[in-house]
Amino acid sequence: MTEPDPRYPVGEFIRPAEPLSPAQRQEFLAVLAEAPNRLRQAVAGLTPAQLDTPYRPGGWTVRQVAHHIPDSHLNAYVRVKLALTEKEPAVQPYEEGEWAKLPDVAATPVEVSVALLDALHRRWVTLLRLLSARDFERTARHPSWGLVTVDFFLADYAWHSRHHVAHITSLRNREGWAA
């Protein structure tokens, strides 16, 4: 049996057909709601040396991944808010690899980013649960992705949550680091 690709421990993102069904939206909302707890559990008890271990050769460290998730989801939250309040707003990409190298990543305890993710997801999930079906069809234009809907953001960032937490939990399993 071959080992799963450590870059994609939950598989690559597969864009679902849109519009999402109400059941799909509920499933993805549940993933977003649970993501902060899953990250908290994934990093619990890790030593500084373990936090500074790359999840795969050439990959980010656990610390970088833990800080990346709220960085990315803050961007997504703003993109969703723009899509809901403007007509096809242009949304910007960001250099996530460069963000992961900024000095705050090494200097900030991962618990701060877990708390940030928790607060952010409480707001974001509350907003998403209050939207109408038509709201999920609202769009934004991304230079790499093209025209995308709020449904797309929901599906993508639910996957993104699972994807990066799995980077950490897969490493813990491979290294035998008890949770």
Coordinates of C-alpha atoms in Angstrom, one line a residue:
M1 CA 0.0 0.0 0.0
T2 CA 1.4 3.4 -0.9
E3 CA 1.6 6.2 1.6
P4 CA -0.7 9.2 0.9
D5 CA 0.9 12.3 -0.6
P6 CA 2.0 14.3 2.5
R7 CA 1.2 17.5 0.6
Y8 CA -2.5 16.5 0.4
P9 CA -3.3 14.3 3.3
V10 CA -7.1 14.7 2.7
G11 CA -6.7 14.8 -1.1
E12 CA -6.6 17.8 -3.4
F13 CA -9.5 20.2 -3.4
I14 CA -12.2 19.2 -5.8
R15 CA -14.6 22.0 -6.6
P16 CA -18.1 20.8 -6.1
A17 CA -20.9 21.6 -8.5
E18 CA -22.7 24.9 -7.7
P19 CA -24.9 25.9 -6.3
L20 CA -24.3 23.8 -3.2
S21 CA -27.2 21.9 -1.8
P22 CA -28.4 22.9 1.7
A23 CA -27.0 19.6 3.0
Q24 CA -23.6 20.4 1.5
R25 CA -23.6 23.9 3.0
Q26 CA -24.4 22.5 6.4
E27 CA -21.6 19.9 6.1
F28 CA -19.1 22.6 5.1
L29 CA -20.3 25.0 7.9
A30 CA -19.9 22.2 10.4
V31 CA -16.3 21.8 9.3
L32 CA -15.6 25.5 9.6
A33 CA -17.2 25.6 13.0
E34 CA -15.1 22.7 14.2
A35 CA -11.8 23.8 12.7
P36 CA -10.5 25.9 15.6
N37 CA -11.0 22.9 18.0
R38 CA -9.4 20.6 15.6
L39 CA -6.4 22.9 15.3
R40 CA -6.2 23.3 19.0
Q41 CA -6.2 19.5 19.5
A42 CA -3.6 19.1 16.7
V43 CA -1.0 21.4 18.3
A44 CA -1.8 20.5 22.0
G45 CA 1.2 19.5 23.9
L46 CA 3.8 20.0 21.2
T47 CA 7.2 21.1 22.2
P48 CA 8.9 24.1 20.6
A49 CA 11.2 21.7 18.6
Q50 CA 8.1 19.8 17.4
L51 CA 6.4 23.0 16.4
D52 CA 9.5 23.9 14.4
T53 CA 9.4 20.5 12.5
P54 CA 8.3 20.6 8.9
Y55 CA 5.3 18.5 8.2
R56 CA 7.1 17.1 5.1
P57 CA 10.5 17.6 3.6
G58 CA 10.6 21.1 2.1
G59 CA 7.3 22.0 3.7
W60 CA 6.3 24.5 6.3
T61 CA 6.8 23.9 10.0
V62 CA 3.9 23.0 12.2
R63 CA 4.2 26.6 13.7
Q64 CA 4.0 28.1 10.2
V65 CA 1.0 26.0 9.3
A66 CA -0.8 26.9 12.6
H67 CA -0.3 30.6 11.9
H68 CA -1.1 30.3 8.2
I69 CA -4.6 29.0 8.8
P70 CA -6.0 32.2 10.4
D71 CA -4.0 34.3 8.0
S72 CA -5.6 32.6 5.1
H73 CA -9.1 32.5 6.6
L74 CA -8.9 36.2 7.5
N75 CA -8.4 36.8 3.8
A76 CA -11.3 34.5 2.9
Y77 CA -13.6 36.2 5.4
V78 CA -12.9 39.6 3.9
R79 CA -13.4 38.2 0.4
V80 CA -16.8 36.8 1.4
K81 CA -17.8 40.1 3.0
L82 CA -16.8 41.9 -0.2
A83 CA -18.7 39.5 -2.3
L84 CA -21.8 40.0 -0.2
T85 CA -21.6 43.8 -0.3
E86 CA -20.2 44.7 -3.7
K87 CA -20.9 43.8 -7.3
E88 CA -18.3 41.3 -8.4
P89 CA -15.5 42.9 -6.4
A90 CA -11.9 42.1 -7.3
V91 CA -10.2 40.2 -4.5
Q92 CA -6.5 40.1 -4.1
P93 CA -4.2 37.1 -3.7
Y94 CA -1.4 37.3 -1.1
E95 CA 2.1 35.8 -0.9
E96 CA 1.3 33.2 1.7
G97 CA 4.9 31.8 1.6
E98 CA 6.2 35.2 2.4
W99 CA 3.7 35.7 5.2
A100 CA 4.9 32.4 6.7
K101 CA 8.4 33.9 6.9
L102 CA 7.5 37.1 8.7
P103 CA 9.0 37.5 12.2
D104 CA 5.6 37.3 14.0
V105 CA 5.3 33.7 13.0
A106 CA 8.3 32.7 15.0
A107 CA 7.6 35.1 17.9
T108 CA 3.9 34.5 18.5
P109 CA 2.7 31.5 20.4
V110 CA 0.6 29.2 18.3
E111 CA -2.2 29.5 20.9
V112 CA -2.7 33.1 19.8
S113 CA -3.4 32.0 16.2
V114 CA -5.7 29.2 17.6
A115 CA -7.6 31.9 19.5
L116 CA -7.7 34.2 16.5
L117 CA -9.1 31.3 14.4
D118 CA -11.7 30.6 17.0
A119 CA -13.0 34.2 17.1
L120 CA -12.8 34.5 13.4
H121 CA -14.7 31.3 12.7
R122 CA -17.4 32.3 15.3
R123 CA -18.1 35.4 13.3
W124 CA -17.7 33.8 9.9
V125 CA -19.9 30.8 10.6
T126 CA -22.6 33.1 12.2
L127 CA -22.6 35.2 9.1
L128 CA -22.8 32.2 6.7
R129 CA -25.6 30.5 8.7
L130 CA -27.7 33.7 8.3
L131 CA -27.3 33.9 4.5
S132 CA -30.0 33.1 2.0
A133 CA -29.5 30.7 -0.9
R134 CA -29.2 33.7 -3.2
D135 CA -26.4 35.2 -1.0
F136 CA -24.3 32.1 -1.6
E137 CA -24.5 32.8 -5.3
R138 CA -22.9 36.2 -4.9
T139 CA -19.5 36.5 -6.7
A140 CA -16.1 37.9 -6.5
R141 CA -13.3 37.9 -9.1
H142 CA -9.9 36.5 -8.1
P143 CA -7.0 36.9 -10.6
S144 CA -6.1 33.2 -10.5
W145 CA -9.5 31.6 -9.8
G146 CA -11.7 33.8 -12.0
L147 CA -15.3 34.5 -10.9
V148 CA -16.1 32.6 -7.7
T149 CA -19.1 32.4 -5.5
V150 CA -19.6 32.5 -1.8
D151 CA -20.5 28.8 -2.1
F152 CA -17.0 28.3 -3.6
F153 CA -15.4 30.0 -0.7
L154 CA -17.3 27.9 1.8
A155 CA -16.3 24.6 0.1
D156 CA -12.7 25.7 -0.4
Y157 CA -12.1 26.9 3.1
A158 CA -13.8 23.9 4.7
W159 CA -11.3 21.8 2.7
H160 CA -8.5 24.2 3.6
S161 CA -9.3 23.7 7.3
R162 CA -9.2 19.9 7.0
H163 CA -6.1 20.0 4.8
H164 CA -3.8 21.9 7.1
V165 CA -5.0 20.3 10.3
A166 CA -4.2 17.0 8.6
H167 CA -0.7 18.2 7.8
I168 CA -0.1 18.5 11.6
T169 CA -2.0 15.3 12.7
S170 CA -0.3 13.2 9.9
L171 CA 3.1 14.4 11.1
R172 CA 2.2 13.6 14.7
N173 CA 1.1 10.1 13.7
R174 CA 4.3 9.5 11.6
E175 CA 6.5 10.7 14.4
G176 CA 4.6 8.9 17.2
W177 CA 3.9 12.2 19.0
A178 CA 1.0 11.4 21.3
A179 CA -1.9 13.8 21.2

